[in-house]
Amino acid sequence: MCGIMGYIGKKDGYPIVIEGLKKLEYRGYDSAGVAIMNGSLSLYKKQGKVRELENYIHTQKTNGNIALGHTRWATHGEPNDTNAHPHLSETGRIALVHNGIIENYATLKSFLTSKGYTFKSDTDSEVLVQYIAWYQSTYSLDLNEAVRRALGDVEGTYAIVVLDTLKPNGVIVAKKDNPLVFGLNEGEFYIASDASPISNFTQEVIYLKDGTYAELFDNGTYEVYDLEKKSIDPELTTIQSSKDNYSLDGYDSYMLKEIHEQAQTLEANMEQRIDLEEGEIRIPEIDEHKRIFNSANKIILLGCGTSWHAALIGKYIIESLCDIPVEVDYASEFRYRNPIIRENDIVIPISQSGETADTLAALKLANEKGAFTYSLVNTVGSTIARNSDIVSYLKVGVEIGVASTKAFTAQVNLLTMMALKIARIKGTIELSKYKEIINCLDALPGLVEKTLECNKLVKIIAENYYKRDHALFLGRGLNFPVALEGALKLKEISYIHAEGYPAAEMKHGPIALIDEQMPVFVIATNRSIIQKLISNVQEIKSRKGEVIVLKEEGQEFPNDLASYAIEIPKTHELLSPVLASIPLQLFSYHAAKLRGCNVDQPRNLAKSVTVE
Ligand code: M6R
């Protein structure tokens, strides 16, 4: 969702901010803008992509030592030039960029309207900048005090950067429930929504805490406060210089690149976690809390979207290996009921970005209720990671395509390693089975490469079905979440309506949808219940549904039942979801391309969903 990038120091801020905004593009957005301070303020805003903004600014003056940039994902008001950030106060004195939602903006807006203020945009963010300006002019306050008082009245969430054009030697940054970090270098600051655009300039950063704000000056000095204006000692964090590769490496999209990277990303995911010589899984953060895992009563897995699907697969694997009951909840639902958390329960939030607002709020609730929290996250140093008792990272590098692919397979893989580790601690797995699965894990990256060879066939299948309006994905057991994930991938990037169902549930209603126009993907790698699944497919075939089956190499499946059969290599049944997901990722990619969709930045979607 919205991305913030800012610079204050001695250099020209514009090129730094534009490059930073490009690194934040993955978050998803529909307009972009910059404000540059050089004696006076220059403001440029455009609906569309950062490169369109760049083209628009091309011939303009862009020098200035303070620059604020923003990519906007519309919440209040449609995506257009006017609603794009930065927003200015009515007199043009104060400029602001904002990520989050000002929930009481309507009340504040009618208050300001009654005082004679007028508004150019439909955004809640413009209300905030005007409200700061109202405090400033009514009580003759400096920017620091005006922002502090305004934030005291605000309900909602925010990460903001604010600038006073009459005192252009500093900026105010503030945060509540939306990410904001600033990097310190000699005489300069880099401000951003996450560390990715900063880490090449400096490794010393401060992750602003909720309910705090900071004043940063262009001579390199700064002060952090709480909303009572009590000075606080911020925690300095050292981050790694980014090794992330933002190039397409010859692929036409990040999604396709990320699908093809999965053999390497799974290797990275397992590096130092699989000890083949000793035949052991090594996850030191679990070892350090052995007692907690050994006496766990229940595990609660939380996530949204694809991460929730990974959690569903995780439940299956943990319950089959660890003898611990597992609940899976949408983070957005968990937080709005009274989840029962007892002593010895472990809560595991799963998130690629580590910034998803609902997952973060669910984690905070679990912390408040005294649960031991263990997050599985990709983005190092993200808010979810920092708010958990322990964290294991996916280690797959930055995922840029909005559709999660390599992060999903790494989440499932990490959950498998975690389950094996806990099972070993609890003694609920036989040594021979433990070693067998470890060996299969080690072989998995090679099998991923082999699975990718289905790309040609999957493209042919996509060419056959991309004009259809609907599709169904069926699976049983741990392949039911794979079906859900296949359906989510297809709908989010190709806009084809798709549903995932447990195959045996069809006859309880959805089978009414089946006709010759309905392609039905059946994930049939479950050896244990294959005959039951075949019966379910018979029922579809009898009603003229067109079946595309995903099965294991050499696995028997009646030829006349499926229009296409995609074969995936044989592995341990518990690991098969990783391989089965790959043809489905490829199918959604090809279908979306054939329909002329933007696979990396599908309409209406954001990579990092930082509003509730
Ligand atoms: O960053 P997270 O894993 O917390 O994100 C959760 C979902 O927003 C995300 O998985 C979303 O469903 C993806 N677009 C799916 O491809």
XYZ file of C-alpha atoms and ligand atoms in Angstrom:
628
model
C 0.000 0.000 0.000
C 1.122 3.622 0.225
C 4.869 4.071 0.215
C 6.769 6.949 1.762
C 10.283 8.041 0.855
C 11.986 11.186 2.078
C 15.402 12.787 2.211
C 16.789 15.654 4.246
C 20.455 16.648 4.204
C 22.929 18.367 1.952
C 22.401 16.444 -1.283
C 19.705 16.898 -3.887
C 16.830 14.854 -2.529
C 14.819 14.285 -5.702
C 16.872 11.495 -7.372
C 17.181 9.688 -4.047
C 13.450 9.893 -3.455
C 12.505 8.793 -6.981
C 14.816 5.770 -6.781
C 13.394 4.988 -3.337
C 9.829 5.185 -4.624
C 10.745 2.706 -7.348
C 11.926 0.267 -4.680
C 8.612 0.710 -2.884
C 6.567 0.139 -6.054
C 6.094 -3.515 -5.089
C 3.758 -2.362 -2.309
C 1.086 -1.514 -4.897
C -0.165 1.987 -5.700
C -2.110 4.008 -8.227
C -0.550 7.496 -8.124
C 2.682 9.101 -7.067
C 4.030 12.496 -6.107
C 6.990 14.465 -4.752
C 7.519 17.766 -2.982
C 10.955 19.385 -3.235
C 12.124 22.221 -1.035
C 14.580 24.723 -2.441
C 13.716 28.167 -1.059
C 10.204 27.567 -2.258
C 8.258 24.327 -2.571
C 7.821 22.518 -5.888
C 5.018 19.970 -5.941
C 4.467 17.309 -8.628
C 1.739 14.667 -8.530
C 0.483 12.209 -11.108
C -1.950 9.375 -11.357
C -0.163 6.248 -12.584
C 3.310 4.895 -12.117
C 6.499 6.491 -10.782
C 8.022 6.527 -14.263
C 5.041 8.587 -15.477
C 5.696 11.031 -12.671
C 9.361 11.095 -13.665
C 8.482 11.832 -17.316
C 6.129 14.562 -16.192
C 8.828 16.201 -14.040
C 11.520 15.620 -16.651
C 11.946 19.268 -17.725
C 11.297 20.830 -14.312
C 13.681 22.129 -11.697
C 14.291 19.349 -9.206
C 17.167 20.495 -7.030
C 16.583 20.935 -3.310
C 17.946 19.370 -0.130
C 14.601 18.229 1.243
C 12.325 15.966 -0.771
C 9.225 14.023 0.219
C 7.874 11.298 -2.054
C 4.793 9.126 -1.926
C 3.067 6.322 -3.781
C -0.665 6.268 -3.018
C -2.999 3.281 -2.873
C -6.419 4.917 -2.857
C -8.616 4.585 0.222
C -10.505 7.895 0.498
C -11.114 9.306 -2.971
C -10.406 7.803 -6.361
C -6.892 7.570 -7.807
C -6.218 10.871 -9.600
C -3.680 13.700 -9.668
C -5.485 15.766 -7.046
C -5.866 12.966 -4.523
C -2.204 11.980 -4.945
C 0.224 13.013 -2.172
C 1.927 15.197 -1.015
C -0.940 17.309 0.238
C -0.606 20.951 1.194
C -2.353 23.091 3.751
C -4.635 25.741 2.243
C -1.967 28.455 2.369
C 0.606 26.061 0.924
C 2.770 26.448 4.012
C 2.739 22.827 5.210
C 3.282 19.719 3.069
C 2.505 16.188 4.202
C 2.728 12.596 2.976
C 0.654 9.997 4.794
C 0.204 6.241 4.902
C -2.781 4.988 6.909
C -6.358 6.042 7.564
C -7.574 8.993 9.615
C -10.784 7.413 10.892
C -12.282 10.582 12.358
C -11.468 12.651 9.269
C -15.147 13.484 8.672
C -15.479 15.083 12.114
C -12.214 16.985 11.678
C -13.231 18.055 8.188
C -16.579 19.482 9.262
C -14.846 21.275 12.142
C -12.361 22.834 9.700
C -15.101 23.639 7.201
C -16.941 25.509 9.955
C -13.745 27.545 10.411
C -13.748 28.454 6.723
C -11.241 25.877 5.413
C -11.787 24.486 1.934
C -10.427 21.247 0.483
C -9.073 20.355 -2.923
C -9.046 16.566 -2.596
C -11.300 13.839 -1.210
C -8.600 12.435 1.027
C -8.412 12.001 4.769
C -4.734 13.009 4.474
C -5.536 16.537 3.289
C -7.767 16.880 6.346
C -4.793 16.013 8.540
C -2.450 18.573 6.972
C -5.141 21.259 7.225
C -5.784 20.324 10.825
C -2.082 20.688 11.627
C -2.170 24.090 9.882
C -5.228 25.099 11.917
C -3.374 24.345 15.167
C -0.317 26.155 13.911
C -2.084 29.357 12.892
C -4.659 29.440 15.718
C -2.112 29.057 18.517
C 1.001 30.411 16.738
C 2.786 27.081 17.191
C 5.924 25.745 15.612
C 5.473 22.664 13.406
C 6.604 20.245 16.105
C 3.925 21.399 18.543
C 1.202 21.725 15.888
C 1.803 18.154 14.686
C 1.903 16.839 18.237
C -1.403 18.459 19.179
C -3.109 17.448 15.939
C -2.012 13.830 16.350
C -3.410 13.867 19.864
C -6.877 14.391 18.337
C -6.530 11.902 15.507
C -8.209 8.501 15.565
C -6.821 5.978 13.122
C -3.449 4.984 11.804
C -0.638 6.940 10.277
C 2.936 7.169 9.149
C 3.575 10.771 8.131
C 6.325 13.130 7.078
C 5.533 16.826 7.432
C 7.400 19.901 6.286
C 6.949 23.599 7.103
C 7.986 25.679 4.081
C 8.600 28.713 6.304
C 11.118 26.789 8.434
C 12.750 24.637 5.777
C 15.562 23.192 7.892
C 13.774 20.123 9.195
C 10.901 17.671 8.892
C 8.636 15.912 11.380
C 8.075 12.169 11.072
C 5.444 10.337 13.123
C 3.956 6.868 13.282
C 1.057 4.864 14.658
C 0.258 1.375 13.329
C 1.872 2.020 9.947
C 5.522 1.396 9.228
C 8.125 4.160 9.154
C 11.880 3.992 9.483
C 14.636 6.572 9.124
C 18.280 6.030 8.391
C 21.028 8.198 9.861
C 24.098 9.207 7.960
C 26.534 12.070 8.474
C 24.408 15.224 8.259
C 21.505 13.557 6.492
C 18.431 11.369 6.964
C 16.657 8.903 4.706
C 13.038 8.229 5.581
C 10.983 5.347 4.184
C 8.151 2.897 4.709
C 10.645 0.064 4.972
C 14.401 -0.263 5.000
C 14.746 -1.434 1.377
C 15.319 2.031 -0.172
C 17.594 3.095 2.698
C 19.986 0.206 3.178
C 22.280 1.168 0.321
C 22.893 4.605 1.887
C 23.249 3.734 5.554
C 22.977 0.716 7.826
C 22.055 2.659 10.947
C 18.308 3.122 11.270
C 15.606 3.919 13.781
C 12.267 2.146 13.498
C 9.930 4.702 14.973
C 7.691 3.224 17.690
C 3.899 3.655 17.673
C 2.753 6.891 19.238
C 6.124 8.592 18.844
C 7.427 11.232 16.495
C 10.768 12.761 15.622
C 12.132 16.037 14.361
C 14.980 15.630 11.875
C 17.155 18.612 10.935
C 19.221 19.156 7.817
C 22.419 19.439 9.919
C 22.059 15.793 10.940
C 20.654 16.364 14.441
C 17.386 14.856 15.595
C 15.148 14.324 18.587
C 12.515 11.641 19.225
C 9.460 12.316 21.432
C 6.327 10.662 22.688
C 3.015 12.453 22.195
C 3.428 14.096 25.630
C 6.589 15.651 24.167
C 8.788 13.692 26.529
C 12.136 13.132 24.861
C 12.847 9.450 24.359
C 15.979 7.481 23.649
C 15.373 5.685 20.387
C 16.762 2.252 19.710
C 19.334 2.233 16.917
C 19.173 -0.815 14.669
C 21.887 -1.959 12.303
C 20.502 -3.369 9.082
C 22.233 -5.338 6.350
C 23.078 -3.559 3.145
C 20.506 -4.831 0.647
C 21.597 -7.726 -1.551
C 18.188 -7.787 -3.174
C 18.148 -7.977 -6.903
C 15.571 -5.645 -8.397
C 16.321 -6.465 -12.036
C 14.050 -8.619 -14.177
C 16.988 -10.767 -15.349
C 15.420 -11.212 -18.774
C 11.952 -12.205 -17.545
C 8.941 -10.190 -18.676
C 7.645 -9.778 -15.140
C 8.735 -10.192 -11.524
C 6.071 -12.834 -11.040
C 7.557 -15.070 -13.724
C 11.047 -14.451 -12.399
C 9.945 -15.293 -8.867
C 8.182 -18.478 -9.991
C 11.400 -19.586 -11.684
C 13.542 -18.658 -8.678
C 11.866 -21.161 -6.402
C 14.530 -23.858 -6.532
C 17.097 -21.299 -5.309
C 14.775 -19.677 -2.790
C 13.932 -23.037 -1.239
C 17.630 -23.776 -1.003
C 18.144 -20.452 0.766
C 15.160 -21.232 2.990
C 16.809 -24.512 4.052
C 20.388 -23.262 4.232
C 21.836 -23.906 7.708
C 18.490 -25.386 8.719
C 19.089 -28.819 7.270
C 22.067 -30.698 8.568
C 22.305 -33.714 6.281
C 25.399 -35.139 7.939
C 23.730 -35.350 11.316
C 20.293 -35.880 9.820
C 18.866 -32.995 11.845
C 16.792 -29.856 11.421
C 18.485 -26.822 12.948
C 16.282 -23.941 14.011
C 18.183 -22.298 16.886
C 15.299 -19.994 17.842
C 13.187 -23.092 18.567
C 16.042 -24.808 20.395
C 16.412 -21.784 22.656
C 12.779 -22.235 23.706
C 12.639 -26.039 23.736
C 10.624 -26.127 26.943
C 7.872 -23.955 25.449
C 7.585 -26.089 22.314
C 7.771 -29.310 24.295
C 4.859 -28.308 26.501
C 2.747 -26.558 23.846
C -0.973 -27.243 24.330
C -2.121 -25.694 21.098
C -0.675 -23.814 18.158
C -2.623 -21.003 16.501
C -1.514 -20.101 12.988
C -2.535 -16.679 11.688
C -2.272 -15.014 8.308
C -4.092 -13.326 5.441
C -4.513 -14.350 1.805
C -1.741 -16.630 0.601
C -0.116 -16.699 4.028
C -3.388 -18.059 5.417
C -3.281 -20.823 2.808
C 0.246 -21.697 3.925
C -1.100 -21.840 7.479
C -3.804 -24.345 6.418
C -1.126 -26.612 4.966
C 0.925 -26.049 8.132
C -1.980 -27.261 10.287
C -2.120 -30.485 8.343
C 1.621 -31.079 8.647
C 1.959 -30.095 12.325
C -1.011 -32.204 13.389
C 0.268 -35.207 11.510
C 3.788 -34.984 12.982
C 3.619 -33.251 16.354
C 0.500 -34.438 18.146
C -0.462 -30.829 18.933
C -3.893 -29.422 18.003
C -3.608 -26.543 15.573
C -6.092 -23.769 14.868
C -5.846 -21.601 11.785
C -7.456 -18.204 11.707
C -7.674 -15.287 9.347
C -5.803 -12.592 11.252
C -8.599 -10.167 10.434
C -11.167 -12.429 12.150
C -9.031 -13.495 15.105
C -8.634 -9.930 16.289
C -12.340 -9.128 16.332
C -13.511 -11.932 18.596
C -12.364 -13.234 21.897
C -9.810 -15.849 20.915
C -9.203 -18.240 23.763
C -5.515 -18.341 24.528
C -4.377 -20.457 27.438
C -1.046 -21.018 29.096
C 1.327 -22.948 26.849
C -0.406 -21.875 23.635
C 1.860 -20.688 20.835
C 0.676 -18.125 18.304
C 2.416 -18.146 14.928
C 1.702 -15.215 12.590
C 2.772 -15.871 9.007
C 3.494 -12.949 6.702
C 5.643 -12.275 3.669
C 5.804 -8.524 4.188
C 5.755 -8.563 7.972
C 3.646 -5.417 7.744
C 0.083 -6.671 7.081
C -2.082 -4.527 9.363
C -4.512 -7.287 10.340
C -1.770 -9.810 11.072
C 0.114 -7.244 13.106
C -2.999 -6.355 15.117
C -3.710 -10.067 15.727
C -0.120 -10.535 16.896
C -0.446 -7.618 19.295
C -3.653 -9.124 20.696
C -1.900 -12.473 21.160
C 0.956 -10.692 22.950
C -1.513 -8.906 25.228
C -3.159 -12.229 26.049
C 0.198 -13.606 27.109
C 0.796 -16.063 24.264
C 4.284 -16.998 23.200
C 4.540 -15.535 19.698
C 6.709 -16.949 16.946
C 6.465 -15.252 13.570
C 7.408 -16.646 10.168
C 8.258 -13.628 8.053
C 10.179 -12.754 4.926
C 11.056 -9.081 5.383
C 13.912 -8.772 7.826
C 13.302 -6.243 10.604
C 9.635 -5.802 9.678
C 7.123 -4.762 12.318
C 5.684 -8.253 12.814
C 9.193 -9.661 13.242
C 10.073 -6.991 15.779
C 6.900 -7.511 17.794
C 7.234 -11.292 18.186
C 8.994 -13.267 20.897
C 10.959 -15.115 18.234
C 11.093 -15.035 14.461
C 12.257 -17.326 11.662
C 12.860 -15.688 8.306
C 11.864 -17.167 4.952
C 15.154 -15.930 3.421
C 13.793 -15.743 -0.144
C 14.854 -12.139 -0.839
C 12.505 -9.371 -1.823
C 9.256 -10.552 -3.466
C 8.075 -7.855 -5.845
C 5.176 -9.385 -7.792
C 1.940 -8.694 -5.931
C 0.974 -12.347 -6.339
C 2.896 -14.267 -3.729
C 4.749 -17.247 -5.217
C 8.241 -17.876 -3.879
C 7.219 -16.641 -0.426
C 4.321 -19.130 -0.350
C 6.462 -22.173 -1.126
C 9.045 -21.004 1.416
C 6.336 -20.519 4.072
C 5.112 -24.075 3.523
C 8.676 -25.386 3.565
C 9.539 -23.525 6.747
C 6.373 -24.790 8.418
C 7.436 -28.328 7.479
C 10.906 -27.857 8.961
C 9.355 -26.291 12.051
C 6.946 -29.219 12.458
C 9.783 -31.717 12.102
C 11.827 -29.850 14.676
C 8.955 -29.733 17.189
C 8.121 -33.385 16.548
C 11.735 -34.305 17.274
C 11.732 -32.282 20.495
C 8.479 -33.908 21.613
C 9.493 -37.353 20.453
C 6.364 -37.752 18.337
C 8.179 -38.844 15.170
C 10.133 -41.993 14.503
C 13.756 -41.322 13.689
C 13.540 -43.150 10.353
C 10.576 -41.062 9.216
C 12.282 -37.866 10.425
C 15.378 -38.665 8.393
C 13.342 -39.730 5.374
C 11.518 -36.364 5.259
C 14.771 -34.462 5.768
C 16.242 -36.254 2.754
C 13.146 -35.429 0.721
C 13.438 -31.780 1.756
C 17.026 -31.761 0.580
C 15.931 -33.097 -2.812
C 13.069 -30.618 -3.154
C 14.870 -27.768 -5.011
C 15.888 -30.228 -7.739
C 12.290 -31.401 -8.022
C 11.123 -27.798 -8.285
C 13.397 -27.356 -11.320
C 11.880 -30.483 -12.807
C 8.346 -29.310 -12.074
C 9.042 -26.056 -13.920
C 9.442 -28.121 -17.091
C 5.643 -28.297 -17.213
C 5.595 -24.641 -18.303
C 5.076 -25.446 -21.999
C 2.099 -27.699 -21.329
C 0.624 -25.253 -18.819
C 0.838 -22.496 -21.443
C -1.112 -24.675 -23.887
C -3.722 -25.310 -21.212
C -3.947 -21.574 -20.510
C -4.409 -20.872 -24.216
C -7.373 -23.202 -24.131
C -9.087 -21.720 -21.086
C -8.074 -18.090 -20.688
C -11.338 -16.800 -22.141
C -13.476 -18.639 -19.596
C -15.223 -16.602 -16.917
C -14.947 -19.150 -14.115
C -12.700 -21.937 -12.901
C -12.769 -24.426 -10.052
C -9.856 -25.872 -8.108
C -10.372 -29.053 -6.098
C -8.193 -30.914 -3.652
C -8.462 -33.035 -0.551
C -6.453 -33.055 2.666
C -3.374 -30.926 2.378
C -4.196 -30.275 -1.272
C -7.385 -28.422 -0.371
C -5.351 -25.308 0.594
C -3.343 -25.798 -2.622
C -6.682 -25.572 -4.471
C -7.555 -22.404 -2.554
C -4.187 -20.923 -3.446
C -4.560 -21.873 -7.134
C -7.929 -20.106 -7.201
C -6.600 -17.008 -5.425
C -3.660 -16.719 -7.830
C -5.945 -16.966 -10.833
C -8.483 -14.417 -9.673
C -6.025 -11.852 -8.385
C -3.984 -11.527 -11.552
C -6.275 -12.644 -14.411
C -9.610 -11.449 -12.932
C -11.177 -14.822 -13.806
C -13.610 -15.807 -11.094
C -12.217 -18.902 -9.394
C -13.098 -20.993 -6.347
C -11.183 -23.582 -4.379
C -13.120 -26.462 -2.821
C -12.499 -29.695 -0.964
C -13.307 -32.182 -3.740
C -15.809 -34.144 -1.670
C -17.779 -31.003 -0.861
C -18.809 -30.547 -4.506
C -21.865 -32.698 -4.176
C -23.136 -30.508 -1.330
C -23.831 -27.584 -3.643
C -21.072 -26.367 -5.964
C -21.544 -29.264 -8.392
C -24.571 -27.293 -9.636
C -22.055 -24.956 -11.299
C -20.534 -27.663 -13.478
C -21.154 -27.512 -17.222
C -18.985 -27.715 -20.336
C -17.780 -24.140 -19.757
C -16.245 -24.921 -16.382
C -12.557 -25.909 -16.257
C -11.892 -27.878 -13.085
C -8.346 -28.262 -11.799
C -7.967 -31.331 -9.612
C -4.888 -31.634 -7.408
C -4.554 -35.381 -7.081
C -1.201 -36.070 -5.449
C -2.677 -37.595 -2.282
C -1.727 -41.251 -2.428
C -3.736 -42.183 0.658
C -7.162 -41.126 -0.658
C -6.657 -41.229 -4.413
C -9.570 -43.631 -5.049
C -12.003 -41.333 -3.233
C -10.710 -38.392 -5.234
C -11.142 -40.282 -8.495
C -14.791 -40.876 -7.554
C -15.224 -37.134 -6.989
C -13.746 -36.438 -10.430
C -16.122 -39.001 -12.011
C -19.021 -36.968 -10.669
C -17.689 -33.843 -12.380
C -16.945 -35.608 -15.642
C -20.472 -37.038 -15.716
C -21.761 -33.478 -15.694
C -19.540 -32.413 -18.616
C -16.985 -30.510 -16.530
C -13.537 -30.283 -18.148
C -10.913 -31.688 -15.848
C -7.229 -30.751 -15.686
C -5.501 -33.094 -13.287
C -2.248 -32.561 -11.407
C -0.821 -35.934 -10.493
C 2.460 -37.504 -9.506
C 4.698 -39.049 -12.120
C 3.707 -42.637 -12.654
C 0.546 -42.265 -10.614
C -2.468 -44.032 -12.026
C -5.349 -41.850 -13.019
C -8.048 -42.893 -15.524
C -7.069 -41.326 -18.865
C -10.629 -40.643 -19.951
C -11.350 -38.501 -16.914
C -9.029 -35.591 -17.662
C -8.615 -33.367 -20.702
C -5.049 -32.607 -19.564
C -2.750 -34.252 -17.057
C 0.145 -32.296 -15.556
C 2.718 -34.544 -13.931
C 4.775 -33.428 -10.986
C 7.760 -35.349 -9.596
C 7.260 -37.804 -6.791
C 8.194 -36.671 -3.296
C 7.050 -37.300 0.272
C 3.304 -36.675 0.383
C 3.723 -33.938 3.020
C 5.996 -31.979 0.672
C 3.840 -32.304 -2.425
C 1.954 -28.975 -1.936
C 5.164 -27.093 -2.765
C 5.464 -28.849 -6.115
C 1.729 -28.885 -6.892
C 1.510 -25.115 -6.437
C 3.982 -24.403 -9.227
C 1.862 -25.424 -12.271
C -1.019 -23.438 -10.761
C 1.178 -20.349 -10.412
C 2.245 -20.788 -14.042
C -1.343 -21.255 -15.204
C -2.492 -18.007 -13.582
C 0.544 -16.205 -15.025
C -0.171 -17.402 -18.597
C -3.924 -16.828 -18.355
C -3.329 -13.287 -17.084
C -0.782 -12.529 -19.821
C -3.128 -13.840 -22.518
C -5.867 -11.601 -21.124
C -3.518 -8.611 -21.311
C -3.358 -8.091 -17.543
C -0.510 -6.522 -15.579
C 0.627 -9.599 -13.672
C 2.955 -7.770 -11.294
C 0.599 -5.009 -10.287
C -2.961 -6.257 -10.677
C -5.757 -3.744 -10.359
C -6.897 -2.732 -6.887
C -4.216 -4.770 -5.125
C -1.283 -3.872 -2.946
C 1.668 -6.033 -1.979
C 1.798 -4.843 1.560
C -1.662 -4.323 3.034
C -1.029 -1.788 5.761
C -4.632 -0.711 6.290
C -7.227 -2.849 8.050
O 2.591 -9.929 3.428
P 1.573 -10.930 3.845
O 1.991 -12.316 3.628
O 1.096 -10.711 5.250
O 0.340 -10.663 2.883
C -0.873 -11.333 3.029
C -1.734 -11.174 1.804
O -2.036 -9.830 1.589
C -1.055 -11.732 0.557
O -0.684 -13.061 0.702
C -2.000 -11.614 -0.662
O -3.088 -12.464 -0.511
C -1.237 -11.889 -1.956
N -1.575 -10.923 -2.941
C -1.541 -13.214 -2.541
O -0.861 -13.463 -3.722
